[in-house]
PDB file of N, CA and C in Angstrom:
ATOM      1  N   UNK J   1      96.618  95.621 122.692  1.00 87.00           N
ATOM      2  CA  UNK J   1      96.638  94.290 123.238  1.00 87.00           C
ATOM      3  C   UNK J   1      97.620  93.401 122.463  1.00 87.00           C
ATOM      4  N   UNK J   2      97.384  93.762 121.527  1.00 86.00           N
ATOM      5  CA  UNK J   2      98.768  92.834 120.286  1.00 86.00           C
ATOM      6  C   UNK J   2     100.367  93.240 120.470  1.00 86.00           C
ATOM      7  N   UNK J   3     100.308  93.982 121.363  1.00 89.00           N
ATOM      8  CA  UNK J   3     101.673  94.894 121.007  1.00 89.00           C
ATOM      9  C   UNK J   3     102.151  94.278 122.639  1.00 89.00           C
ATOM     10  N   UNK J   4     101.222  93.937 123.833  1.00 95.00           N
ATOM     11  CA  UNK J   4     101.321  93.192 124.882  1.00 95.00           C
ATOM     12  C   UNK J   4     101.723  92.116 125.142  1.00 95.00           C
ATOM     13  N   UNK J   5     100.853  91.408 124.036  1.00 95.00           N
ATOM     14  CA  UNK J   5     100.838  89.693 123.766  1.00 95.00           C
ATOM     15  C   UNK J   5     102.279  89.585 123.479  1.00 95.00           C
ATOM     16  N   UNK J   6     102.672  90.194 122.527  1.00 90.00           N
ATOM     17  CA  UNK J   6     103.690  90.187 121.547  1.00 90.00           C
ATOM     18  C   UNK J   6     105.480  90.425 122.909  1.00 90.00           C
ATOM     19  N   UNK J   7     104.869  91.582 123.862  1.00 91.00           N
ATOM     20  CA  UNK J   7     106.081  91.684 124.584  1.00 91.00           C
ATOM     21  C   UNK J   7     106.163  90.408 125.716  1.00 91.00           C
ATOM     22  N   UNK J   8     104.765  90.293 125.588  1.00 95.00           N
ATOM     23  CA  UNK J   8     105.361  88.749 126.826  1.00 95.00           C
ATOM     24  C   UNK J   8     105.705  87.414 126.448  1.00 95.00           C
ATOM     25  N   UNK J   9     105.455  87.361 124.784  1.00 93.00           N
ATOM     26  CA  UNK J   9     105.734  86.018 124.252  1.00 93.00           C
ATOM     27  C   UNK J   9     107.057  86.443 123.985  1.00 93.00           C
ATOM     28  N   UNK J  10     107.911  87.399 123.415  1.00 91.00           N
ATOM     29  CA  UNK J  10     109.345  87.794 123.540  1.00 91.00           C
ATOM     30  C   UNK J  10     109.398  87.739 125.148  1.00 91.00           C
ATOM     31  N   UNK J  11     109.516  88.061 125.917  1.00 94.00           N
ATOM     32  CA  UNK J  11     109.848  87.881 127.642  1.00 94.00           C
ATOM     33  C   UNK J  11     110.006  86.534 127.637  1.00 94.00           C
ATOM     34  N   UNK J  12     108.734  85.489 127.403  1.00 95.00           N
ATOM     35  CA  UNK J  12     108.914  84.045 127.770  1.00 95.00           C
ATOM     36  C   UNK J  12     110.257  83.886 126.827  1.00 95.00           C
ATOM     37  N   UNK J  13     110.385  83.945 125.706  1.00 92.00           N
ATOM     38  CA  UNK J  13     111.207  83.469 125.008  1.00 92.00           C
ATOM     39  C   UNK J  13     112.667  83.496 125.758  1.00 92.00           C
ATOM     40  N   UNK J  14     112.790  84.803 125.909  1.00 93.00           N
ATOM     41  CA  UNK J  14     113.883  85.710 126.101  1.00 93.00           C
ATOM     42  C   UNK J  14     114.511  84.995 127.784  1.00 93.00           C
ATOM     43  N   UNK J  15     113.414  84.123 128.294  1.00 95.00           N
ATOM     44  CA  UNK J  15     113.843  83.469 129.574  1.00 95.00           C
ATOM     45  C   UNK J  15     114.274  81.953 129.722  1.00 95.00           C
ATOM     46  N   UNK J  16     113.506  81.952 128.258  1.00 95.00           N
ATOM     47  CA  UNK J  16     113.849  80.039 127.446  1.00 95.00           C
ATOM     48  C   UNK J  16     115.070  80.375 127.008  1.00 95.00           C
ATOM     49  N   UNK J  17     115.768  80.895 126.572  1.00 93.00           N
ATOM     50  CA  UNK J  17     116.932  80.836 125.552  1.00 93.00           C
ATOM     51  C   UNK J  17     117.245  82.615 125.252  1.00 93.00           C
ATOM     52  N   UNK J  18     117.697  83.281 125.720  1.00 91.00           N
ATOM     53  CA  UNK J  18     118.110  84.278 125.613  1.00 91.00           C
ATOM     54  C   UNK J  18     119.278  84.582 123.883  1.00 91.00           C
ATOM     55  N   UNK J  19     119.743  84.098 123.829  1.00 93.00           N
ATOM     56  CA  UNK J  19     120.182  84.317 122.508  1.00 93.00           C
ATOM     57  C   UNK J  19     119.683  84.140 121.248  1.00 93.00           C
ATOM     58  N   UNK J  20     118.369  83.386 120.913  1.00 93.00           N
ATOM     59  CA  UNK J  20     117.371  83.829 120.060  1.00 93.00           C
ATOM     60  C   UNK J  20     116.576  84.956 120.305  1.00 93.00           C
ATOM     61  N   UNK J  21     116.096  85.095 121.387  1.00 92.00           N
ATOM     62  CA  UNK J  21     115.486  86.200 122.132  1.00 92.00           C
ATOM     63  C   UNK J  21     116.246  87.826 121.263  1.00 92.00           C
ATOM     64  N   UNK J  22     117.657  87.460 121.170  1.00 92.00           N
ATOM     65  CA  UNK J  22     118.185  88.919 121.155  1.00 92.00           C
ATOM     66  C   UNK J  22     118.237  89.018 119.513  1.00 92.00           C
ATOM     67  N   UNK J  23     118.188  88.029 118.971  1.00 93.00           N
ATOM     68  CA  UNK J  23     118.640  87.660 117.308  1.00 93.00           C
ATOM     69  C   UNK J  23     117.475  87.519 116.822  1.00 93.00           C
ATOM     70  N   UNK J  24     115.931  87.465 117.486  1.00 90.00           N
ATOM     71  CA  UNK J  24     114.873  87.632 116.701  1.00 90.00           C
ATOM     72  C   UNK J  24     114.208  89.224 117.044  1.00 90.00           C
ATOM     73  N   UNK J  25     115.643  89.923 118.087  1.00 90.00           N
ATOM     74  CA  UNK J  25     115.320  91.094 118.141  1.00 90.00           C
ATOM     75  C   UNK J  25     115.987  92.161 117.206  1.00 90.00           C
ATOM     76  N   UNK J  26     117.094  91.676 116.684  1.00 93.00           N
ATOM     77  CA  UNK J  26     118.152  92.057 115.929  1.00 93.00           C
ATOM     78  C   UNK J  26     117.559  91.970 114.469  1.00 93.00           C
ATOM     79  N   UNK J  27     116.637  90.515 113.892  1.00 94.00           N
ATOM     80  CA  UNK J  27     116.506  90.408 112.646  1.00 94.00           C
ATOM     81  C   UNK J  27     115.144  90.930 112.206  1.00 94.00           C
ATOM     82  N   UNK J  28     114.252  91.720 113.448  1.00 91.00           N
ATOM     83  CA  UNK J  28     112.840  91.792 112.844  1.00 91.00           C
ATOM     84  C   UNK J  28     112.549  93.211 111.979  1.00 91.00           C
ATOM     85  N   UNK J  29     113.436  93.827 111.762  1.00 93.00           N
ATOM     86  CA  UNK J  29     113.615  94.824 110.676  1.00 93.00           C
ATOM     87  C   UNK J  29     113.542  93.999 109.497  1.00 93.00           C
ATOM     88  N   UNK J  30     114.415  93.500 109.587  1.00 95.00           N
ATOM     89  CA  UNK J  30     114.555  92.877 108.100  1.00 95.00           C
ATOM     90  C   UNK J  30     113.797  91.739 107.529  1.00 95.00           C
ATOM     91  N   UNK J  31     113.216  91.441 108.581  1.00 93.00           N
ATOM     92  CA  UNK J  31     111.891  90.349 108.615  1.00 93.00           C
ATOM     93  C   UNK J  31     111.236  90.715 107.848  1.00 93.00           C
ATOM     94  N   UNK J  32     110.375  92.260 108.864  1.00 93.00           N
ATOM     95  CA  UNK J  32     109.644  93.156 108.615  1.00 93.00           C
ATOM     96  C   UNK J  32     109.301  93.778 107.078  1.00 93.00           C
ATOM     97  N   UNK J  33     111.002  94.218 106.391  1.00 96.00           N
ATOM     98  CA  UNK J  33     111.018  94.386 105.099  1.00 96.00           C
ATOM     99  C   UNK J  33     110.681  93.392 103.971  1.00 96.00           C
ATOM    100  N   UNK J  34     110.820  92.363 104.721  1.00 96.00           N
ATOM    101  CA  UNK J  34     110.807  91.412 103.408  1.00 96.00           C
ATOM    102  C   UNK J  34     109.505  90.997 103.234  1.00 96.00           C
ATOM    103  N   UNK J  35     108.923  91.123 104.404  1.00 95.00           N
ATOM    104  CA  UNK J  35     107.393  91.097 104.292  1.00 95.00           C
ATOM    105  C   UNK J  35     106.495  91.477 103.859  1.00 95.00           C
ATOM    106  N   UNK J  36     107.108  92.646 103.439  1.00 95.00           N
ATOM    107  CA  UNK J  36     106.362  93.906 103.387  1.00 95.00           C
ATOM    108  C   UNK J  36     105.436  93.962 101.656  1.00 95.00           C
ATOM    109  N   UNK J  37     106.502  93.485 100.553  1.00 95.00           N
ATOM    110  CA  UNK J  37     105.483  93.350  99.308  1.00 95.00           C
ATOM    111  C   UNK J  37     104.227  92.085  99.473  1.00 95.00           C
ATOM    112  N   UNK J  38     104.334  91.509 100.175  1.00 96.00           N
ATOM    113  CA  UNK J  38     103.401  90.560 100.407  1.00 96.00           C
ATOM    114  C   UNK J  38     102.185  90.899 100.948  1.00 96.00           C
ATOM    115  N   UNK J  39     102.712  92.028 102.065  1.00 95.00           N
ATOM    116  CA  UNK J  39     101.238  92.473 103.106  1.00 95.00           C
ATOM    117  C   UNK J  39     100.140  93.556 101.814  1.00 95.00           C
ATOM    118  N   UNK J  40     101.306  94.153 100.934  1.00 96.00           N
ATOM    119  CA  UNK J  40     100.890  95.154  99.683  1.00 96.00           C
ATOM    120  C   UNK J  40      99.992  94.245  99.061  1.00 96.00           C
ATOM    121  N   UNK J  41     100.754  93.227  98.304  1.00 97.00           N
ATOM    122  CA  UNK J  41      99.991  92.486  97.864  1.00 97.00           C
ATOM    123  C   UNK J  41      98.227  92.348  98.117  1.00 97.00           C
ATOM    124  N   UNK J  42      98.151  91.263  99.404  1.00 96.00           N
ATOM    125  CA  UNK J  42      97.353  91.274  99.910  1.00 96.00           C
ATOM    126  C   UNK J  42      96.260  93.051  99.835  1.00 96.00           C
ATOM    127  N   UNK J  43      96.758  93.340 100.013  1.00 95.00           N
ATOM    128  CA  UNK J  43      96.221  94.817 100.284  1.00 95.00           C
ATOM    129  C   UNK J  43      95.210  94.995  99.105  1.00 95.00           C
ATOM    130  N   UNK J  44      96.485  95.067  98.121  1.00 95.00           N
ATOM    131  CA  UNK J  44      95.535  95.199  96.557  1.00 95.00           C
ATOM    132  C   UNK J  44      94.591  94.056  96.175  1.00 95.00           C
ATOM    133  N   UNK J  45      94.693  92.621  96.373  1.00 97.00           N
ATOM    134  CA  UNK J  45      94.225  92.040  96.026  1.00 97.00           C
ATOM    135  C   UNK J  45      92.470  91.973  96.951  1.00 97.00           C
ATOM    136  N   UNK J  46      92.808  92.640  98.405  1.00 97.00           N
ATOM    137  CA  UNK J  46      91.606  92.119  98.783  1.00 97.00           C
ATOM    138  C   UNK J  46      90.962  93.469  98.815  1.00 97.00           C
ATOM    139  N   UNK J  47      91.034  94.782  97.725  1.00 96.00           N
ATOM    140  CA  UNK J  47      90.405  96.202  97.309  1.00 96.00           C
ATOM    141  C   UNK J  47      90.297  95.172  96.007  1.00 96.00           C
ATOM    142  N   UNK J  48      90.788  94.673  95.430  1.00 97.00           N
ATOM    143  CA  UNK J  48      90.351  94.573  93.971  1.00 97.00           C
ATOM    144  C   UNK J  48      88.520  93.944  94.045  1.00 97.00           C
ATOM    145  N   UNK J  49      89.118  92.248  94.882  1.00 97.00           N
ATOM    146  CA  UNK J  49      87.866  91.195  94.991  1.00 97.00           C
ATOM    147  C   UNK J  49      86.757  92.439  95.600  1.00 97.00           C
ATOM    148  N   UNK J  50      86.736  93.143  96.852  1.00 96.00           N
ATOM    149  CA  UNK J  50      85.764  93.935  97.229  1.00 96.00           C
ATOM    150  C   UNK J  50      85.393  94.739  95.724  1.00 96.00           C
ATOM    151  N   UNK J  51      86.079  95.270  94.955  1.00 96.00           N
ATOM    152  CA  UNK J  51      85.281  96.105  94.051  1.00 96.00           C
ATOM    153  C   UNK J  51      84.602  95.075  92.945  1.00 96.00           C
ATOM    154  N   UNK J  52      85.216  93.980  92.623  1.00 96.00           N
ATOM    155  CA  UNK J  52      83.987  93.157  91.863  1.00 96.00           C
ATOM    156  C   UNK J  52      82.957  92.526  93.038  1.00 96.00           C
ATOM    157  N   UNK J  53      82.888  92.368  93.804  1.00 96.00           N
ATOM    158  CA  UNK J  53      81.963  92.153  94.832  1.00 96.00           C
ATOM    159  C   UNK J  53      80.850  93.435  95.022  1.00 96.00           C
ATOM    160  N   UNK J  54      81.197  94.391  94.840  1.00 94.00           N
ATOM    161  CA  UNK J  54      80.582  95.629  94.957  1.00 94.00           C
ATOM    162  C   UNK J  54      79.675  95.538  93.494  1.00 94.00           C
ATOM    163  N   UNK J  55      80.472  95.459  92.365  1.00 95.00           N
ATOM    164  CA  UNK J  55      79.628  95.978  91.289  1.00 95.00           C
ATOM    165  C   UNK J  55      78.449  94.868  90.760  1.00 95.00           C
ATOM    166  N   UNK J  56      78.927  93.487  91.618  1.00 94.00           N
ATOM    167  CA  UNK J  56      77.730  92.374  91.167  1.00 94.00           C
ATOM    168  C   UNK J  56      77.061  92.684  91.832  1.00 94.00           C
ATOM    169  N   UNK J  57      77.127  93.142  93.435  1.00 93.00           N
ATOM    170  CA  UNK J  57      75.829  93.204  93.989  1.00 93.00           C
ATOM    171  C   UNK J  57      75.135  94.238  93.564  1.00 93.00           C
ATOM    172  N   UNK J  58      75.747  95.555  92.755  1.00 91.00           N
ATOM    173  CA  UNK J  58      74.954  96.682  92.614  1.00 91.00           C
ATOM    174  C   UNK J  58      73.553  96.510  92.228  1.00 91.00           C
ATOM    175  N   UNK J  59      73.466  95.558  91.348  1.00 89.00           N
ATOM    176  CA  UNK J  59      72.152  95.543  90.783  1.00 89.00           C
ATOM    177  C   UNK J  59      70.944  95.148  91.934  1.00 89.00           C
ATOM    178  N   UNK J  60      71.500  94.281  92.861  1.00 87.00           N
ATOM    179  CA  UNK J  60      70.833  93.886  93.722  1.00 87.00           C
ATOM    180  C   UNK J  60      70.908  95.037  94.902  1.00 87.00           C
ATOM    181  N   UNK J  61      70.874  95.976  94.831  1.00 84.00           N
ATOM    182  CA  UNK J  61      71.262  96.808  95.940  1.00 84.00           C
ATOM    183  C   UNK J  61      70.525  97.982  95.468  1.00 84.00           C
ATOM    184  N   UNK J  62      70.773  98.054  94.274  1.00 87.00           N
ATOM    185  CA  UNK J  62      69.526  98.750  93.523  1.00 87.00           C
ATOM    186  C   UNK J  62      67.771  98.553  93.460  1.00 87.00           C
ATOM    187  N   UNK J  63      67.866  97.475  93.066  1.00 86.00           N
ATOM    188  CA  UNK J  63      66.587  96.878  93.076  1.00 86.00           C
ATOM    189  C   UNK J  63      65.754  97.372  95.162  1.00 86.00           C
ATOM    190  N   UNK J  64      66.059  97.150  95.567  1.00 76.00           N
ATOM    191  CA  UNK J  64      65.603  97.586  96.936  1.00 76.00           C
ATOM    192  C   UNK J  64      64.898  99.407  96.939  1.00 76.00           C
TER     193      UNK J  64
END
């Protein structure tokens, strides 16, 4: 469904102004890359918070 959304909001675009249309088709590689330590980021940071989230509740998870 995201991959849908995504081709008809490029379509509308692409019928508003066709030459961004082709240049936000041209630059989303490199978008894509630059994005990319950030999404990592995120990644690690929200395995880290889950594992101290995990080990405070242990005790309480125990107790049951």
């Amino acid at each position: 469904m995201r991959l849908f959304t995504g081709l008809v909001l490029w379509a509308i675009l692409f019928v508003l102004c066709w030459p961004i249309a082709l240049l936000l088709l041209l630059l989303y590689p490199l978008i894509w890359l630059l994005l990319l330590p950030f999404r990592l980021l995120g990644f690690g940071v929200t395995l880290t918070l889950t594992m101290i989230f995990a080990l405070f509740m242990l005790p309480f998870s125990l107790m049951r």
